[in-house]
């Protein structure tokens, strides 16, 4: 499946990389220093799916960020002391805080790169999610502190020191932070790192914060209205708090078990259906144990009349190809399906039409017909969105009853035995 940015951007990946999450886009001619750093310090930089290469990318971004933040902090604090400016000194302390969060990210990458062991058989990659959460919380703390300081400045305004040296330092800081945001966002996208994406957002927030300090300083100089600094700070703090809350949500979602990416779900389904003899896919589950460590399980429908050994061989090939080509550890359950039964086909088509009308997000599978002397059992599973199982409207139960009544209205001697289950990874059904 083609990625939307192909053609105008260079895609750096390899055939074993995840085409949905592990990709790196380097715009030709833009920020050549980023390209130079990557090519110089990341060996085999095109193999972004390789765990060692991924760690090297993360280490590079974190170390560069630490160095830049320390230089900015030193410059601002020095200028702040020389000019007597509390605002620029505080901005320098903010850069020191950023450097500490970069160290947290670096530790997260180091711990996440540790190999699997007997106590953690699925690896340690979730340390990266924890590091990203820590950075996001730090952003919230900075936002709260800035909000408190800004309110204090509105209530008790003070003169803002002004010097052209301070203006020059703030402009330089804005340019450096813009570059750092681009670096972390680009590498974070490349290696699917919420930690680096959070760091990129933090750098972007710093650009806005520093620009606000600069604007407030200049406006105060020419208007004499000393409360501008505090009012500007309140607006910036509100933006940082909102950004931090969104980042906390993004970094905590994988830890809570967020729904898998829809493109990945569709890719797995299409890949499985492309093999000979495969009739359907259902009960797909994707377990995320950290970037580059995902387990997949699903049921595969194949004709019951086919040779069992042949079907088993096809399933083995699918599992192997998912591992080699997509980096997914797959476990597939074989479901034999009776084909060529006109009544079973009619029943299935009827039920699919009913489901599409009653609940388009639901689907049915594993249909079996068991005839008896007094009635016929129609046995099948009905997968619904997770909220259908728990909401107060009882949508799942109502759907089951509606399907049972529809079948009995058409075939009075048929009784439906329906297993209602949550659809953990909705798969597109034609």
XYZ file of C-alpha atoms in Angstrom:
430
model
C 0.000 0.000 0.000
C 1.534 3.325 -1.027
C 2.278 5.859 1.645
C 0.809 9.333 0.984
C 4.133 11.157 1.213
C 5.953 8.995 -1.301
C 6.969 10.894 -4.423
C 7.696 14.245 -2.758
C 9.709 12.866 0.127
C 12.429 10.269 0.424
C 11.355 7.101 2.231
C 14.157 5.467 4.144
C 13.222 1.985 5.278
C 13.946 -1.627 4.424
C 11.829 -4.529 3.361
C 11.574 -5.823 6.914
C 10.451 -2.493 8.342
C 6.870 -1.913 9.438
C 5.413 0.130 6.550
C 2.828 1.727 8.844
C 4.860 2.888 11.813
C 8.579 2.497 11.116
C 9.492 4.987 8.423
C 11.726 8.028 8.054
C 11.094 10.953 5.759
C 13.966 13.264 4.909
C 12.947 16.172 2.725
C 15.579 16.798 0.089
C 17.446 20.023 0.767
C 15.747 20.656 4.138
C 17.785 20.736 7.364
C 20.893 19.081 5.873
C 22.509 18.993 9.325
C 19.913 16.410 10.417
C 20.766 14.222 7.431
C 24.490 14.637 8.141
C 24.082 13.650 11.795
C 22.046 10.565 10.902
C 24.453 9.371 8.222
C 27.466 10.033 10.474
C 26.333 8.554 13.781
C 23.732 5.895 12.855
C 25.268 2.833 11.245
C 22.963 1.139 8.695
C 20.560 4.078 9.125
C 18.202 2.726 6.439
C 17.430 -0.414 8.481
C 15.017 1.330 10.833
C 13.316 -1.947 11.805
C 16.552 -3.264 13.336
C 16.456 -2.851 17.121
C 20.118 -1.752 17.362
C 19.614 0.850 14.624
C 16.438 2.058 16.311
C 18.285 2.507 19.602
C 21.059 4.413 17.817
C 18.491 6.813 16.379
C 16.993 7.389 19.826
C 20.388 7.905 21.457
C 21.374 10.416 18.774
C 18.223 12.491 19.226
C 18.519 12.467 23.029
C 22.236 13.313 23.171
C 21.906 16.160 20.646
C 18.949 17.529 22.623
C 20.877 17.375 25.916
C 23.837 19.253 24.404
C 21.630 21.937 22.804
C 19.590 22.483 25.972
C 22.708 22.761 28.140
C 24.230 25.334 25.760
C 20.994 27.331 25.686
C 20.667 27.165 29.474
C 24.253 28.352 29.974
C 23.870 31.241 27.530
C 20.529 32.443 28.924
C 21.543 32.201 32.571
C 24.764 34.103 31.854
C 22.898 36.870 29.999
C 20.206 36.938 32.668
C 22.773 37.461 35.413
C 24.605 40.167 33.414
C 21.426 42.102 32.570
C 19.545 41.383 35.780
C 16.651 39.841 33.815
C 14.639 37.349 35.860
C 12.598 36.329 32.776
C 15.540 35.160 30.704
C 17.142 33.447 33.722
C 13.894 31.537 34.275
C 13.841 30.591 30.588
C 17.374 29.244 31.011
C 16.272 27.137 33.985
C 13.488 25.789 31.777
C 16.168 24.609 29.338
C 17.939 22.842 32.209
C 14.656 21.077 32.960
C 14.413 20.103 29.277
C 17.929 18.633 29.447
C 16.871 16.478 32.410
C 13.843 15.204 30.463
C 16.177 14.346 27.566
C 18.260 12.291 29.987
C 15.071 10.479 31.060
C 14.362 9.713 27.394
C 17.921 8.462 26.898
C 17.557 6.127 29.880
C 14.239 4.921 28.449
C 15.901 3.988 25.157
C 18.752 2.244 26.961
C 16.390 0.182 29.130
C 14.000 -0.485 26.242
C 16.837 -1.934 24.159
C 17.557 -4.655 26.722
C 16.891 -8.140 25.293
C 14.111 -10.404 26.508
C 14.793 -12.550 29.566
C 12.975 -15.163 31.645
C 11.204 -12.492 33.707
C 10.244 -10.375 30.671
C 9.903 -12.808 27.744
C 8.368 -10.097 25.531
C 11.296 -7.707 26.000
C 11.585 -4.317 27.689
C 10.440 -1.990 24.898
C 7.619 -0.567 27.023
C 10.232 1.398 28.968
C 10.041 3.843 26.063
C 6.347 4.384 26.703
C 7.120 5.082 30.379
C 9.858 7.549 29.408
C 7.446 9.328 27.055
C 4.885 9.525 29.857
C 7.517 11.017 32.189
C 8.413 13.699 29.624
C 4.720 14.510 29.131
C 4.203 14.908 32.885
C 7.244 17.222 33.030
C 5.603 19.383 30.358
C 2.469 19.622 32.516
C 4.545 20.602 35.567
C 6.283 23.345 33.554
C 2.885 24.598 32.364
C 1.528 24.770 35.918
C 4.598 26.636 37.203
C 4.464 29.096 34.297
C 0.751 29.679 34.934
C 1.427 30.461 38.618
C 4.270 32.855 37.772
C 2.196 34.571 35.093
C -0.744 35.185 37.449
C 1.674 36.609 39.988
C 3.104 38.978 37.357
C -0.392 40.159 36.373
C -1.289 40.849 40.006
C 2.083 42.318 40.907
C 3.731 43.604 37.701
C 7.423 44.424 37.696
C 9.663 46.190 35.215
C 11.049 43.878 32.514
C 14.749 44.408 31.857
C 15.531 45.070 28.209
C 18.768 44.742 26.229
C 19.569 43.929 22.625
C 21.900 41.146 23.820
C 18.908 39.482 25.464
C 16.900 39.851 22.224
C 19.725 38.223 20.256
C 19.935 35.298 22.704
C 16.166 34.745 22.601
C 16.108 34.779 18.783
C 18.982 32.290 18.686
C 17.098 30.105 21.178
C 13.991 30.140 18.996
C 15.963 29.032 15.940
C 17.746 26.250 17.837
C 14.503 24.998 19.367
C 12.809 24.959 15.968
C 15.614 22.769 14.674
C 15.421 20.498 17.744
C 11.675 20.094 17.299
C 12.190 19.079 13.677
C 14.985 16.652 14.607
C 12.965 14.878 17.296
C 9.756 14.802 15.259
C 11.543 13.404 12.213
C 13.397 10.689 14.124
C 10.365 10.011 16.341
C 8.277 9.343 13.238
C 11.053 7.199 11.818
C 11.254 4.809 14.758
C 7.682 5.104 16.055
C 8.757 6.733 19.338
C 6.139 8.529 21.427
C 9.014 9.653 23.665
C 10.720 11.619 20.888
C 7.410 12.947 19.576
C 6.724 14.264 23.087
C 10.203 15.820 23.133
C 9.485 17.449 19.763
C 6.261 18.908 21.136
C 8.146 20.188 24.186
C 10.694 21.931 21.936
C 7.821 23.471 19.965
C 6.304 24.709 23.230
C 9.648 26.262 24.139
C 9.641 28.144 20.832
C 6.242 29.598 21.693
C 7.297 30.359 25.271
C 10.519 32.089 24.243
C 8.755 33.990 21.452
C 6.175 35.169 23.987
C 8.922 36.343 26.353
C 10.575 38.188 23.458
C 7.317 39.769 22.278
C 6.340 40.781 25.801
C 9.764 42.335 26.395
C 9.635 44.387 23.176
C 5.994 45.447 23.659
C 6.642 46.492 27.239
C 9.659 48.497 26.103
C 7.632 50.510 23.582
C 4.218 50.678 25.346
C 5.196 50.848 29.006
C 2.349 48.453 29.904
C 4.122 46.146 32.361
C 1.268 43.610 32.660
C 1.831 42.370 29.083
C 4.478 39.931 30.295
C 2.086 38.220 32.721
C -0.864 38.152 30.312
C 1.303 36.646 27.572
C 2.561 34.058 30.048
C -0.986 32.972 30.943
C -1.806 32.348 27.277
C 1.399 30.370 26.746
C 0.830 28.339 29.924
C -2.683 27.421 28.799
C -1.317 26.179 25.478
C 1.434 24.164 27.190
C -1.063 22.560 29.589
C -3.346 21.570 26.726
C -0.393 20.189 24.739
C 0.862 18.279 27.780
C -2.555 16.746 28.437
C -2.782 15.541 24.837
C 0.737 14.081 25.068
C -0.122 12.250 28.290
C -3.115 10.748 26.511
C -0.986 9.695 23.520
C 1.778 8.154 25.644
C -0.517 6.371 28.083
C -2.764 4.850 25.401
C -0.298 2.064 24.420
C 0.149 1.161 28.097
C -3.623 0.856 28.523
C -4.000 -1.302 25.402
C -5.181 1.083 22.693
C -6.885 -0.272 19.580
C -4.369 -1.235 16.870
C -3.748 0.943 13.854
C -6.491 0.376 11.265
C -3.970 0.280 8.403
C -2.091 -2.540 10.123
C -5.307 -4.472 10.717
C -6.261 -4.132 7.045
C -2.756 -5.125 5.968
C -2.851 -8.339 8.040
C -6.276 -9.276 6.685
C -5.324 -8.654 3.033
C -2.043 -10.503 3.451
C -3.759 -13.573 4.947
C -6.501 -13.588 2.300
C -3.888 -13.513 -0.473
C -2.801 -17.091 0.278
C -4.449 -19.996 -1.596
C -7.392 -21.613 0.158
C -7.992 -18.868 2.741
C -11.700 -17.968 2.904
C -11.864 -15.528 5.810
C -10.186 -13.920 8.816
C -11.734 -13.138 12.193
C -10.994 -12.815 15.931
C -7.883 -10.744 15.176
C -5.947 -9.560 18.240
C -2.766 -7.456 18.319
C -0.783 -7.173 21.551
C 1.692 -4.280 21.786
C 4.685 -4.901 24.065
C 6.530 -1.810 22.902
C 7.856 -0.421 19.614
C 9.015 -3.295 17.409
C 7.507 -5.958 19.698
C 3.976 -6.979 18.700
C 2.157 -10.307 18.888
C -0.732 -11.161 16.578
C -3.341 -13.914 16.774
C -6.373 -14.602 14.587
C -8.642 -17.322 13.220
C -8.275 -18.397 9.607
C -11.175 -19.974 7.702
C -10.362 -22.677 5.137
C -12.472 -25.265 3.312
C -13.147 -28.305 5.502
C -12.764 -30.536 2.426
C -9.139 -29.460 1.859
C -6.290 -31.696 2.977
C -5.495 -30.888 6.615
C -1.736 -31.085 6.093
C -1.957 -28.683 3.160
C -4.017 -26.189 5.224
C -1.522 -26.483 8.066
C 1.332 -25.762 5.666
C -0.422 -22.612 4.397
C -0.907 -21.390 7.961
C 2.777 -22.016 8.753
C 3.768 -19.970 5.690
C 1.558 -17.058 6.758
C 3.032 -17.068 10.273
C 6.576 -17.178 8.909
C 5.953 -14.408 6.358
C 4.352 -12.129 8.966
C 7.452 -12.542 11.124
C 10.047 -12.101 8.374
C 8.331 -9.400 6.311
C 6.402 -7.460 8.982
C 8.148 -8.225 12.282
C 4.921 -9.668 13.747
C 4.914 -12.812 15.892
C 1.719 -14.545 14.763
C -0.350 -17.423 16.149
C -3.123 -18.596 13.809
C -6.088 -20.822 14.686
C -7.467 -23.020 11.894
C -11.257 -22.919 11.379
C -12.593 -25.505 8.890
C -15.601 -24.153 6.995
C -18.248 -26.230 5.228
C -18.720 -24.952 1.683
C -21.116 -25.914 -1.057
C -24.170 -26.225 1.258
C -26.947 -24.132 -0.353
C -28.917 -23.697 2.888
C -25.823 -22.683 4.882
C -24.906 -20.163 2.192
C -28.452 -18.792 2.208
C -28.476 -18.481 5.993
C -25.107 -16.751 6.078
C -26.115 -14.256 3.395
C -29.381 -13.561 5.227
C -27.612 -12.971 8.557
C -25.008 -10.709 6.958
C -27.751 -8.550 5.465
C -29.490 -8.336 8.839
C -26.270 -7.392 10.635
C -25.436 -4.700 8.071
C -28.858 -3.171 8.637
C -28.983 -3.515 12.438
C -25.335 -2.886 13.388
C -22.909 -2.156 10.522
C -19.884 -2.372 12.868
C -20.697 -5.964 13.876
C -19.893 -9.148 11.977
C -20.681 -12.848 12.172
C -18.474 -15.897 11.685
C -18.104 -19.609 12.499
C -21.615 -20.435 11.218
C -22.673 -24.062 11.728
C -26.030 -25.768 11.156
C -26.981 -28.706 13.379
C -30.301 -30.292 12.251
C -32.417 -32.253 14.771
C -35.719 -34.145 14.900
C -37.758 -31.191 16.236
C -35.657 -28.125 15.364
C -32.419 -26.988 13.738
C -29.712 -25.189 15.674
C -27.984 -22.316 13.881
C -24.740 -21.726 15.770
C -22.484 -18.747 15.115
C -20.396 -16.017 16.775
C -21.307 -12.336 16.617
C -18.400 -9.904 17.095
C -19.336 -6.368 18.121
C -17.457 -3.211 19.210
C -16.339 -3.527 22.840
C -18.755 -0.842 24.047
C -21.714 -2.910 22.794
C -20.926 -5.405 25.574
C -21.113 -2.911 28.447
C -23.172 0.151 27.515
C -26.468 0.965 29.200
C -28.351 0.635 25.920
C -27.529 -3.099 25.862
C -26.882 -2.878 22.123
C -25.143 -6.258 22.041
C -28.034 -8.117 23.692
C -30.582 -6.315 21.517
C -28.652 -7.274 18.384
C -28.559 -10.942 19.399
C -32.318 -10.959 20.079
C -33.050 -9.200 16.783
C -31.003 -11.748 14.803
C -32.651 -14.661 16.611
C -36.144 -13.283 15.897
C -35.313 -12.562 12.235
C -34.155 -16.148 11.641
C -37.182 -17.664 13.375
C -39.522 -15.408 11.421
C -38.117 -16.807 8.163
C -37.456 -20.386 9.353
C -39.771 -21.160 12.320
C -38.036 -24.452 13.158
C -34.564 -22.801 13.383
C -33.169 -21.790 16.751
C -30.097 -19.516 16.959
C -27.300 -20.186 19.432
C -25.280 -16.985 19.321
C -22.022 -16.238 21.112
C -21.615 -12.483 21.592
C -17.963 -11.381 21.740
C -15.968 -8.125 21.541
C -14.179 -7.271 18.308
C -10.665 -6.396 19.537
C -9.328 -5.375 16.119
C -12.134 -4.630 13.660
C -11.387 -6.133 10.259
C -12.835 -4.774 7.022
C -15.418 -7.172 5.597
C -16.587 -7.003 2.015
